[in-house]
Short mmCIF file of C-alpha atoms in Angstrom, two decimals:
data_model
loop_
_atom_site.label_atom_id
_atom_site.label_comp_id
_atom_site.label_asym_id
_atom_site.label_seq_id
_atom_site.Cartn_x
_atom_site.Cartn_y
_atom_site.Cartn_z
CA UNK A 1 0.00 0.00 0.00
CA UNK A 2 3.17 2.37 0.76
CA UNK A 3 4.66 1.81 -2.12
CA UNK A 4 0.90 2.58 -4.57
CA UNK A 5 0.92 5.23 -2.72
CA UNK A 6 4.29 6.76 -3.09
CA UNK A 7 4.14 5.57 -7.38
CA UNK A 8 1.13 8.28 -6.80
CA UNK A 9 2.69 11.03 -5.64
CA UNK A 10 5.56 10.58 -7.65
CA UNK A 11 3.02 10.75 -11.04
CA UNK A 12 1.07 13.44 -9.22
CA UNK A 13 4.14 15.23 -8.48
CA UNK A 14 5.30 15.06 -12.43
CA UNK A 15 2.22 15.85 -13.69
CA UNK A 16 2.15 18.96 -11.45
CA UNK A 17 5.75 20.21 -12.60
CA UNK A 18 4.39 19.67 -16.12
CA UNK A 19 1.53 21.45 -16.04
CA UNK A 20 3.38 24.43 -14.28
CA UNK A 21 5.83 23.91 -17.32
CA UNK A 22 3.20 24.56 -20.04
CA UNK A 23 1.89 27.66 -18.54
CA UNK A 24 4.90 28.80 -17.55
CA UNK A 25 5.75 28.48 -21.59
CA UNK A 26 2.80 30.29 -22.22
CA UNK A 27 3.32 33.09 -19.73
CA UNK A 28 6.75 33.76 -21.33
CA UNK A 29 5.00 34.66 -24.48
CA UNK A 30 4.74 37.60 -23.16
CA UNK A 31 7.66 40.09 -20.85
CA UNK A 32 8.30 38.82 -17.43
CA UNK A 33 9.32 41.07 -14.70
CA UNK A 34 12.95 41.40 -13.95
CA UNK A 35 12.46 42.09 -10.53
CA UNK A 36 9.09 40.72 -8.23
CA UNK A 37 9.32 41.97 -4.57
CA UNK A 38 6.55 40.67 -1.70
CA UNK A 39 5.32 41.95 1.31
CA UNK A 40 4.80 39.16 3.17
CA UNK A 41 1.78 40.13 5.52
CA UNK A 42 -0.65 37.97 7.25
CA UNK A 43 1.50 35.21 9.01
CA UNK A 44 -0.16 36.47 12.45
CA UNK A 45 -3.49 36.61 11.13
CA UNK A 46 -3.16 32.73 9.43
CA UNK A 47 -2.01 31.19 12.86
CA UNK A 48 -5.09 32.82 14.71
CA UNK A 49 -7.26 31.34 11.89
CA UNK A 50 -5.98 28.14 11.47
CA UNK A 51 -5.95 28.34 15.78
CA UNK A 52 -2.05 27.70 15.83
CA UNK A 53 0.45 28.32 18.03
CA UNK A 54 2.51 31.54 18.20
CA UNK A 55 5.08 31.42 15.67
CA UNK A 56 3.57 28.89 13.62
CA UNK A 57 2.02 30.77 11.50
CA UNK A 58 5.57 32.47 10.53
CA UNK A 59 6.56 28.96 9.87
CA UNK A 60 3.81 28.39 7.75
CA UNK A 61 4.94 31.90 6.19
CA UNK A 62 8.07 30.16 5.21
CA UNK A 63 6.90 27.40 3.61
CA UNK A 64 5.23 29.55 1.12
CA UNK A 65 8.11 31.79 0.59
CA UNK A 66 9.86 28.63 -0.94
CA UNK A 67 7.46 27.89 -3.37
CA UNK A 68 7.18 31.42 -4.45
CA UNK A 69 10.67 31.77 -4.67
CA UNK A 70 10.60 28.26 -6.77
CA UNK A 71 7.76 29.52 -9.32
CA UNK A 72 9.40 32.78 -9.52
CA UNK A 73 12.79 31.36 -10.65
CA UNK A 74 11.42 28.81 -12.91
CA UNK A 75 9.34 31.06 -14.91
CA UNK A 76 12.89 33.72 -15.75
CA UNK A 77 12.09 36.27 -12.75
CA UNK A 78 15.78 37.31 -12.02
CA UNK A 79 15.34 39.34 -8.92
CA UNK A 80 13.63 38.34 -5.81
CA UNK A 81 13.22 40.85 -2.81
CA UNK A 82 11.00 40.11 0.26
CA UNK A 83 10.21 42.54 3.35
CA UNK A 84 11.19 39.91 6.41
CA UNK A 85 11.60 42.28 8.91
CA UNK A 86 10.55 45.77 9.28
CA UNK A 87 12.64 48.23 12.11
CA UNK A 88 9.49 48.85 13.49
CA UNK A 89 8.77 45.28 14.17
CA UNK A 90 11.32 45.24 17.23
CA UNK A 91 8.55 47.16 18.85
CA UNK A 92 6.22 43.94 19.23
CA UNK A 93 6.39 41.90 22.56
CA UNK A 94 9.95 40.96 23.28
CA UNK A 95 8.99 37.21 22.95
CA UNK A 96 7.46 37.53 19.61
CA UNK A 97 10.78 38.93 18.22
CA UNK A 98 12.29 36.35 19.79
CA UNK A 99 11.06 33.88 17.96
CA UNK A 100 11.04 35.06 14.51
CA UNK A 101 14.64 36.20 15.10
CA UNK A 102 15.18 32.29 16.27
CA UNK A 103 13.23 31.12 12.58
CA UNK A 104 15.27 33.64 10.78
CA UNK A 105 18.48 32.52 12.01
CA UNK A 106 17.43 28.57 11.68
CA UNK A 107 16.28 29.25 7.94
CA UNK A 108 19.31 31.29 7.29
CA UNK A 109 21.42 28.80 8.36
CA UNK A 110 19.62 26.51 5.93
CA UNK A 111 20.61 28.35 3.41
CA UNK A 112 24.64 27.31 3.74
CA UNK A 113 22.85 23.48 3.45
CA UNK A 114 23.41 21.44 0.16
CA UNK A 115 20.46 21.06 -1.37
CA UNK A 116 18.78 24.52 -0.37
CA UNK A 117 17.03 27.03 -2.67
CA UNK A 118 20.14 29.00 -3.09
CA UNK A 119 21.99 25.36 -3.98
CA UNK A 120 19.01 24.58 -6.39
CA UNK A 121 19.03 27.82 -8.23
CA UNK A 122 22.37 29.69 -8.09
CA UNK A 123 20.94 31.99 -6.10
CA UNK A 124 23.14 35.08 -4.75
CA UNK A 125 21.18 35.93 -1.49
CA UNK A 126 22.08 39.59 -0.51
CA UNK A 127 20.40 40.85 3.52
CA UNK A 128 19.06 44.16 2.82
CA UNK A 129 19.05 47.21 6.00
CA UNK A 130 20.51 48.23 8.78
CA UNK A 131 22.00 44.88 9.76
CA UNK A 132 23.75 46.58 13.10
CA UNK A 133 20.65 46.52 14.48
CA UNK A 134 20.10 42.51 13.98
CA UNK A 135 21.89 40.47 17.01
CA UNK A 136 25.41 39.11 16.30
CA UNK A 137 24.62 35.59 15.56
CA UNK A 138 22.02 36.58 13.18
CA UNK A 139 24.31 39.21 11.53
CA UNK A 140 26.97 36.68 11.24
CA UNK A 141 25.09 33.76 10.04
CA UNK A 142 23.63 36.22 7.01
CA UNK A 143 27.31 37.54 6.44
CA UNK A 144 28.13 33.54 5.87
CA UNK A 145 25.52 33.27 3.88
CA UNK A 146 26.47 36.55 1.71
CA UNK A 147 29.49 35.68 1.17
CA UNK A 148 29.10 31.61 0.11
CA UNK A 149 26.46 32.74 -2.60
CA UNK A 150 28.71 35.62 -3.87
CA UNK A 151 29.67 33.87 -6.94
CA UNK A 152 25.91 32.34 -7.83
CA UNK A 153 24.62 34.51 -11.20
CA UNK A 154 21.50 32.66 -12.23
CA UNK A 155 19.18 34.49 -9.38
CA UNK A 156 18.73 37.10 -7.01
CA UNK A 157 17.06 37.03 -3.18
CA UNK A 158 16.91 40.30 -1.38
CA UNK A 159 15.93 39.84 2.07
CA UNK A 160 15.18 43.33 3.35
CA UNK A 161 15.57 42.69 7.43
CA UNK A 162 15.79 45.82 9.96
CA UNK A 163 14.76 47.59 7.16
CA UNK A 164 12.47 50.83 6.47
CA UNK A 165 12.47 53.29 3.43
CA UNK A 166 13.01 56.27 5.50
CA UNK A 167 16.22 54.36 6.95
CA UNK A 168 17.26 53.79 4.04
CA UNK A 169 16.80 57.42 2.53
CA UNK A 170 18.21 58.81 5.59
CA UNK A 171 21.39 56.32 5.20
CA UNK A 172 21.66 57.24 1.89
CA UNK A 173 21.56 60.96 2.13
CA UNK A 174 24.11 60.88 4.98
CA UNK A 175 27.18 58.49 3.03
CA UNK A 176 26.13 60.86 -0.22
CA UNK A 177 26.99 63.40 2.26
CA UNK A 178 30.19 62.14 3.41
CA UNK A 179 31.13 61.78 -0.13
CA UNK A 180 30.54 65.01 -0.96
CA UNK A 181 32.56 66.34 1.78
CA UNK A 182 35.64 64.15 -0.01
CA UNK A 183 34.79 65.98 -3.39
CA UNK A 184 33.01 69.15 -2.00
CA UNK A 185 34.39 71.55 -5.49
CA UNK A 186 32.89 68.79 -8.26
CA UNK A 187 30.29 69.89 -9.73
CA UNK A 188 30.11 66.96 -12.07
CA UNK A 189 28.03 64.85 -9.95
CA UNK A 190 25.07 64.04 -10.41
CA UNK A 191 22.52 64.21 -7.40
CA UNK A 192 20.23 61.68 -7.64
CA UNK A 193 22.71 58.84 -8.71
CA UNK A 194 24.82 59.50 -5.73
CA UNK A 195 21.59 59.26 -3.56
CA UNK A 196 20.67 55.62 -5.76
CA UNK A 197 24.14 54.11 -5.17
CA UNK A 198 24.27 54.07 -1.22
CA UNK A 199 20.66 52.70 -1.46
CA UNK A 200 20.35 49.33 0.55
CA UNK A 201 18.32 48.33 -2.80
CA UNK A 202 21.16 50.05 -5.17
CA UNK A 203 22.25 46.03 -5.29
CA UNK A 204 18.85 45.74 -7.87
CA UNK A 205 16.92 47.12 -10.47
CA UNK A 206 13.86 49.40 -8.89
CA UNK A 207 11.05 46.72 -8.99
CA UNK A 208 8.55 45.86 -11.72
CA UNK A 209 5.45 44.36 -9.62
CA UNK A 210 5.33 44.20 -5.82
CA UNK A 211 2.77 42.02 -4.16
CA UNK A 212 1.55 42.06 -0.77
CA UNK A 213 -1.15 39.59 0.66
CA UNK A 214 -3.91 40.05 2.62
CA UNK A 215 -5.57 42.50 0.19
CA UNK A 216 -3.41 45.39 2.01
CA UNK A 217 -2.52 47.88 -0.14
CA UNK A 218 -0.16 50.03 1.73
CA UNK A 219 3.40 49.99 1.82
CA UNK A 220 4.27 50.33 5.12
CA UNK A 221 7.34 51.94 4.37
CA UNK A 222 8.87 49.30 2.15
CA UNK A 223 10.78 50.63 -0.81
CA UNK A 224 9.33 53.83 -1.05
CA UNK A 225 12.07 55.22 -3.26
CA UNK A 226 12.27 52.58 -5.80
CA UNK A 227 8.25 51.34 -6.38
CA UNK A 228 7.60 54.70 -8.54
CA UNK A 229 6.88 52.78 -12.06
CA UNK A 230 5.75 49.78 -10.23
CA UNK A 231 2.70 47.62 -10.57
CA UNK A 232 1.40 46.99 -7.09
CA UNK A 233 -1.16 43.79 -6.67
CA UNK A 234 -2.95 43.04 -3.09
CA UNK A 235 -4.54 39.82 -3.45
CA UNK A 236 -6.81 39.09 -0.52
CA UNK A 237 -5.19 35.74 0.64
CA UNK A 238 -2.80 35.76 3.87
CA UNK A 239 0.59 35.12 3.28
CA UNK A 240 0.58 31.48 4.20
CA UNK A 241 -2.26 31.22 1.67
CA UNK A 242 -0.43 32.40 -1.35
CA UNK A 243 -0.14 30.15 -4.22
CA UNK A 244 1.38 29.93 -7.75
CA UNK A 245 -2.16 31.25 -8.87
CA UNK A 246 -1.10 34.74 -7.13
CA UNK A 247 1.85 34.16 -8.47
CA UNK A 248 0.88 33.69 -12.43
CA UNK A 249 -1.92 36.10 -12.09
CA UNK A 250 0.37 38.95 -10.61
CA UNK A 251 2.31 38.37 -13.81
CA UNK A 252 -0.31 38.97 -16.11
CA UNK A 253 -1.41 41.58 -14.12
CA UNK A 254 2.35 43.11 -14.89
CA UNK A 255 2.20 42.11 -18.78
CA UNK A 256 -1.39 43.97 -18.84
CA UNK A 257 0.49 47.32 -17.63
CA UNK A 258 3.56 46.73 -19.13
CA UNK A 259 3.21 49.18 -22.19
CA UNK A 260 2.20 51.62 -19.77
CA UNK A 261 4.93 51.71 -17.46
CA UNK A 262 7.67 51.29 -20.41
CA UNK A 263 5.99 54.68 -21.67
CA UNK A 264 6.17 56.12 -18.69
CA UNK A 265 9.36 55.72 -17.87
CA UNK A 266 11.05 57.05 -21.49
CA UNK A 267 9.13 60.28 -20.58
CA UNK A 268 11.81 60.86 -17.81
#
């Protein structure tokens, strides 16, 4: 009976990857973003539905990130960036942060493992933000991690942890400023691309569709600078919930605008 049953899965489980092949195929008939970045909202609110314990539904959270990341990559998206952990976030209960700080540092750690995503892909796996603010064994494990997938150049992940826009302006503006005091008399320079290249996010092209669940449809201070040309999508389903339907359908949703935005942006 095991063994019917695992012959099952196994035909289920090639059926499924072909499937996602063909309309993956048929998606690329059209222009696929370069760069898809998530706000991953609703773990909370999926553990107090599904009545789970705390931190499980941050767990859960995780699980879907993998998938997404998997669809993402095998339908050409080169960039990846995800909003893990806000600066304002240290501001929930002490134990809370605790244990998503514990999940982040397990799952980073995960990362080094043969076999991971970043293994699977060639994924280069950069940790976007003010990463003083993260405690040392979480700083140092995504350091490791940095630095092992340096040389990957199929993919892209962009973690943005202790990270806000206005941090990241106000970082920005300050080492512009400290270069400026090095080269006060040039009056070459250009403003705005000094500003870009201290960016945490100078590491990637400005996004091309940014998703957040749970039918949200602010940003909460998540790439503010970069999101101008952007299509935004806010399907209704908690984070835990999203699927590769969100995923195909936020890509049409990009390929429906596309003409639009390209326009827009040659007008600058």
């Amino acid at each position: 009976m095991d063994k019917a049953n695992e012959r099952a899965s196994g035909l289920l489980g090639r059926l499924s990857g072909f499937m996602r092949s063909c309309l993956f195929k048929v998606l690329c008939m059209g222009p696929i973003p370069t760069h898809f970045s998530f706000i991953m909202d609703g773990n909370r609110r999926y553990a107090k539905k599904m009545d789970m314990g705390e931190g499980a539904g941050h767990r859960a959270g995780f699980f879907a990130l993998v998938s997404v990341l998997k669809y993402c990559y095998e339908v050409g998206v080169k960039y990846i960036s995800v909003y893990a952990f806000s600066i304002d976030n240290f501001k929930r209960r002490p134990e809370e942060v605790k244990t998503i700080m514990d999940l982040i540092l397990e799952k980073t750690e995960g990362l080094l493992e043969e076999g991971s995503i970043a293994d699977q892909y060639g994924v280069r796996v950069y940790f976007v933000g003010n990463l003083k603010l993260l405690s040392e064994q979480v700083r140092i494990a995504a350091e490791k991690v940095m630095e092992a997938t340096a040389h990957n150049t199929r993919c892209v992940l962009l973690i943005c942890i202790a990270y806000t826009s206005c941090d990241e302006i106000v970082n920005s503006v300050r080492e512009c400023c400290k270069d400026k005091m090095e080269e006060i008399e040039d009056e070459e320079g250009d403003d705005l691309v000094d500003i870009e290249k201290h960016m945490y996010m100078g590491v990637a092209p400005d996004p091309d569709i940014l998703l957040r669940s749970s039918g949200e449809k602010r940003l909460s201070n998540y790439q503010l600078w970069q999101t101008t040309h952007c299509t935004l999508y806010s399907p209704t389903a908690l984070w835990p919930e999203i699927s590769l339907l969100h995923v195909v359908w936020g890509i049409l949703k990009f390929q429906r605008s596309y003409a639009y935005f390209e326009k827009k942006k040659k007008m600058l």
